[in-house]
Coordinates of C-alpha atoms in Angstrom, one line a residue:
Chain A
X17 CA 0.0 0.0 0.0
X18 CA 1.3 3.4 -0.9
X19 CA 2.0 5.8 1.9
X20 CA 0.8 9.4 2.3
X21 CA 1.9 11.4 -0.7
X22 CA 2.5 15.1 -0.6
X23 CA 3.3 17.5 -3.5
X24 CA 5.3 19.5 -4.1
X25 CA 8.2 18.5 -2.0
X26 CA 10.0 21.8 -2.1
X27 CA 8.9 25.2 -3.1
X28 CA 10.0 28.8 -2.8
X29 CA 7.5 31.6 -2.7
X30 CA 7.6 35.4 -2.4
X31 CA 6.1 37.3 0.5
X32 CA 2.5 38.2 -0.3
X33 CA 1.9 35.3 -2.7
X34 CA -0.3 32.3 -2.0
X35 CA 0.5 28.6 -2.1
X36 CA -1.5 25.4 -2.4
X37 CA -0.1 22.1 -1.1
X38 CA -1.6 18.7 -2.0
X39 CA -2.0 15.5 -0.1
X40 CA -3.1 12.0 -1.1
X41 CA -3.9 9.9 1.9
X42 CA -3.3 6.1 2.3
X43 CA -5.9 4.2 0.3
X44 CA -8.9 3.7 2.5
X45 CA -8.1 6.4 4.9
X46 CA -10.8 9.1 5.2
X47 CA -9.2 11.4 7.8
X48 CA -6.6 13.8 6.7
X49 CA -4.8 16.3 9.0
X50 CA -2.2 18.9 8.5
X51 CA 0.6 20.0 10.7
X52 CA 3.2 22.8 10.5
X53 CA 6.7 22.1 11.7
X54 CA 9.3 24.8 12.5
X55 CA 12.4 24.8 14.5
X56 CA 11.0 27.3 17.0
X57 CA 7.5 26.0 17.4
X58 CA 7.9 22.3 16.7
X59 CA 5.0 20.4 15.2
X60 CA 1.7 22.2 15.4
X61 CA -1.8 21.1 14.4
X62 CA -3.4 23.0 11.6
X63 CA -6.7 21.2 10.8
X64 CA -8.3 17.9 10.3
X65 CA -10.8 16.8 7.7
X66 CA -13.1 13.8 7.4
X67 CA -15.6 13.2 4.6
X68 CA -15.0 16.6 3.2
X69 CA -15.8 18.3 6.5
X70 CA -13.3 20.2 8.7
X71 CA -13.8 18.7 12.2
X72 CA -11.0 20.4 14.1
X73 CA -8.9 23.5 13.6
X74 CA -5.7 24.6 15.3
X75 CA -4.7 28.1 16.4
X76 CA -3.6 29.5 13.1
X77 CA -4.8 32.7 11.3
X78 CA -7.5 32.6 8.6
X79 CA -4.8 32.8 5.9
X80 CA -4.5 29.1 6.5
X81 CA -7.3 27.1 4.9
X82 CA -7.9 23.6 3.6
X83 CA -10.3 21.4 2.0
X84 CA -10.9 17.7 1.3
X85 CA -12.3 16.1 -1.8
X86 CA -14.7 13.2 -2.1
X87 CA -11.8 10.9 -2.8
X88 CA -10.3 11.9 0.5
X89 CA -7.5 13.9 -1.2
X90 CA -6.8 17.2 0.6
X91 CA -5.3 20.5 -0.2
X92 CA -4.2 23.3 2.1
X93 CA -3.8 26.9 1.1
X94 CA -1.9 29.7 2.6
X95 CA -2.7 33.2 1.3
X96 CA -0.7 36.4 1.7
X97 CA 2.5 34.5 2.7
X98 CA 4.7 35.9 5.4
X99 CA 8.3 35.1 6.1
X100 CA 7.3 33.2 9.2
X101 CA 5.3 30.8 7.2
X102 CA 8.5 29.1 6.0
X103 CA 8.2 25.6 7.4
X104 CA 7.7 21.9 6.7
X105 CA 4.0 21.2 6.1
X106 CA 3.1 17.7 7.0
X107 CA 0.0 15.8 5.9
X108 CA -1.1 12.8 7.9
X109 CA -3.9 10.3 7.4
X110 CA -5.8 7.7 9.4
X111 CA -8.8 5.5 8.8
X112 CA -11.4 7.5 10.6
X113 CA -9.5 10.0 12.8
X114 CA -11.0 8.4 15.9
X115 CA -9.2 7.6 19.1
X116 CA -6.7 4.9 18.7
X117 CA -6.5 5.2 14.9
X118 CA -2.8 5.2 13.9
X119 CA -1.8 8.4 12.2
X120 CA 0.7 8.1 9.3
X121 CA 2.6 11.1 8.0
X122 CA 3.8 12.0 4.6
X123 CA 7.3 13.3 3.8
X124 CA 6.1 16.9 3.9
X125 CA 6.3 19.9 1.7
X126 CA 9.2 22.3 2.4
X127 CA 8.0 25.9 2.0
X128 CA 10.4 28.7 1.9
X129 CA 9.1 32.3 1.8
X130 CA 11.5 35.0 0.7
Chain B
X215 CA 16.5 18.6 3.5
X216 CA 16.5 21.3 6.1
X217 CA 16.9 20.4 9.7
X218 CA 13.9 20.8 12.0
X219 CA 13.8 20.7 15.8
X220 CA 17.0 22.7 16.6
X221 CA 18.1 23.1 20.2
X222 CA 16.6 19.8 21.2
X223 CA 17.4 17.7 24.2
X224 CA 20.0 15.2 23.0
X225 CA 20.9 11.6 23.9
X226 CA 24.1 10.0 22.8
X227 CA 24.6 6.3 23.1
X228 CA 26.9 3.6 21.9
X229 CA 25.8 1.1 19.4
X230 CA 24.4 -2.0 21.1
X231 CA 23.4 -0.1 24.3
X232 CA 19.8 0.4 25.3
X233 CA 18.3 3.9 24.9
X234 CA 15.6 5.5 27.0
X235 CA 13.9 8.6 25.8
X236 CA 11.6 10.4 28.1
X237 CA 8.6 12.7 27.6
X238 CA 6.3 14.6 30.0
X239 CA 2.8 15.3 28.9
X240 CA 0.6 18.1 30.3
X241 CA -3.0 17.1 30.0
X242 CA -4.4 14.5 32.4
X243 CA -7.3 14.0 30.0
X244 CA -5.0 12.6 27.3
X245 CA -5.9 9.0 26.6
X246 CA -3.7 8.0 23.7
X247 CA 0.0 8.4 23.1
X248 CA 2.2 7.8 20.2
X249 CA 6.0 7.8 19.6
X250 CA 7.3 9.0 16.2
X251 CA 10.8 8.9 14.7
X252 CA 11.8 11.6 12.3
X253 CA 15.0 11.3 10.3
X254 CA 16.5 14.3 8.6
X255 CA 14.5 15.5 5.7
X256 CA 11.7 13.0 6.2
X257 CA 8.3 13.0 7.8
X258 CA 7.6 11.5 11.2
X259 CA 7.4 7.7 11.2
X260 CA 5.1 5.8 13.5
X261 CA 6.9 3.7 16.0
X262 CA 4.5 2.5 18.7
X263 CA 1.4 3.7 20.5
X264 CA -0.2 3.1 23.9
X265 CA -3.7 3.8 25.3
X266 CA -4.2 5.2 28.8
X267 CA -5.6 2.0 30.1
X268 CA -2.2 0.4 29.7
X269 CA 1.1 0.9 31.5
X270 CA 3.4 -0.9 29.1
X271 CA 3.4 -1.9 25.5
X272 CA 6.1 -3.7 23.6
X273 CA 7.0 -3.8 19.9
X274 CA 10.0 -4.9 18.0
X275 CA 13.0 -3.7 20.0
X276 CA 10.9 -0.9 21.5
X277 CA 8.9 -0.6 24.7
X278 CA 6.7 2.3 25.7
X279 CA 6.0 2.9 29.4
X280 CA 3.2 5.1 30.6
X281 CA 3.0 6.5 34.1
X282 CA -0.3 8.4 34.4
X283 CA 0.4 9.4 38.0
X284 CA 3.2 11.7 37.1
X285 CA 2.2 12.2 33.4
X286 CA 5.3 10.6 32.0
X287 CA 6.0 8.6 29.0
X288 CA 9.2 6.8 28.0
X289 CA 10.4 5.0 24.9
X290 CA 13.0 2.2 25.4
X291 CA 15.0 1.1 22.4
X292 CA 16.9 -2.2 22.9
X293 CA 20.3 -2.8 21.3
X294 CA 20.4 0.6 19.6
X295 CA 21.7 0.7 16.1
X296 CA 23.1 3.6 14.0
X297 CA 19.9 3.5 12.0
X298 CA 18.0 4.5 15.1
X299 CA 19.7 8.0 15.0
X300 CA 16.9 10.5 14.6
X301 CA 14.6 12.9 16.4
X302 CA 12.0 11.1 18.5
X303 CA 8.7 12.8 19.3
X304 CA 6.0 11.8 21.8
X305 CA 2.5 12.9 20.9
X306 CA -0.7 12.9 22.9
X307 CA -4.3 13.0 21.9
X308 CA -6.0 15.2 24.4
X309 CA -9.3 13.4 24.4
X310 CA -12.3 13.9 22.1
X311 CA -13.2 12.0 19.0
X312 CA -11.5 14.1 16.4
X313 CA -7.8 13.7 15.9
X314 CA -5.6 16.4 17.1
X315 CA -2.1 15.4 18.3
X316 CA -0.1 17.6 20.5
X317 CA 3.6 17.0 20.1
X318 CA 6.5 17.3 22.5
X319 CA 9.6 19.1 21.5
X320 CA 11.5 16.0 20.5
X321 CA 14.8 14.4 21.5
X322 CA 17.7 13.9 19.2
X323 CA 19.2 10.5 19.5
X324 CA 22.7 9.9 18.2
X325 CA 24.1 6.4 18.1
X326 CA 27.9 6.2 18.0
X327 CA 29.3 3.1 16.2

């Protein structure tokens, strides 16, 4: 079974631009969550989706948004990029997102904002 | 890839020794805990998990111990190998039905040959 796939792996954007990151979960997994990882803040939860519905959201500004499609693929978007948005963005999937469901992570998308 | 998790607690061991990585969690309502391994330039890799109704769980070369009284979690790696060198994170699910993991800062494990 293929793992969680994220694209693109690396990207560089200019301050003020917007970016869209894509995630394909493990086949059969319907819960997709996103995390931001930085040296200063570590791994922080962004949001979680199940059946195209956002069920949980972390403490990030409204510039961070996401969505999930009917095939469980997910995208996240960051608008009006700031230098501080430079980070590794990780997508994770699990079967239902319920307690005890193992969460598997992708390799991440490295975003650099200049 | 870039390095994440700078200024981490570090643990240096000799190949073949046992390693113990510790983690304190904050929320007494947390009922599910996971250990992840993250190698440079890669995403976190699931190692082992434990639910709050258990004190101990064993996997292949790894054991997780949970002490709910002091809100402490540990990961023991037996016969540590150079390939075990990585950053190790504990994560907790603070209750509720929707997944939101809260991660610790991580520990950098270095295995010396």
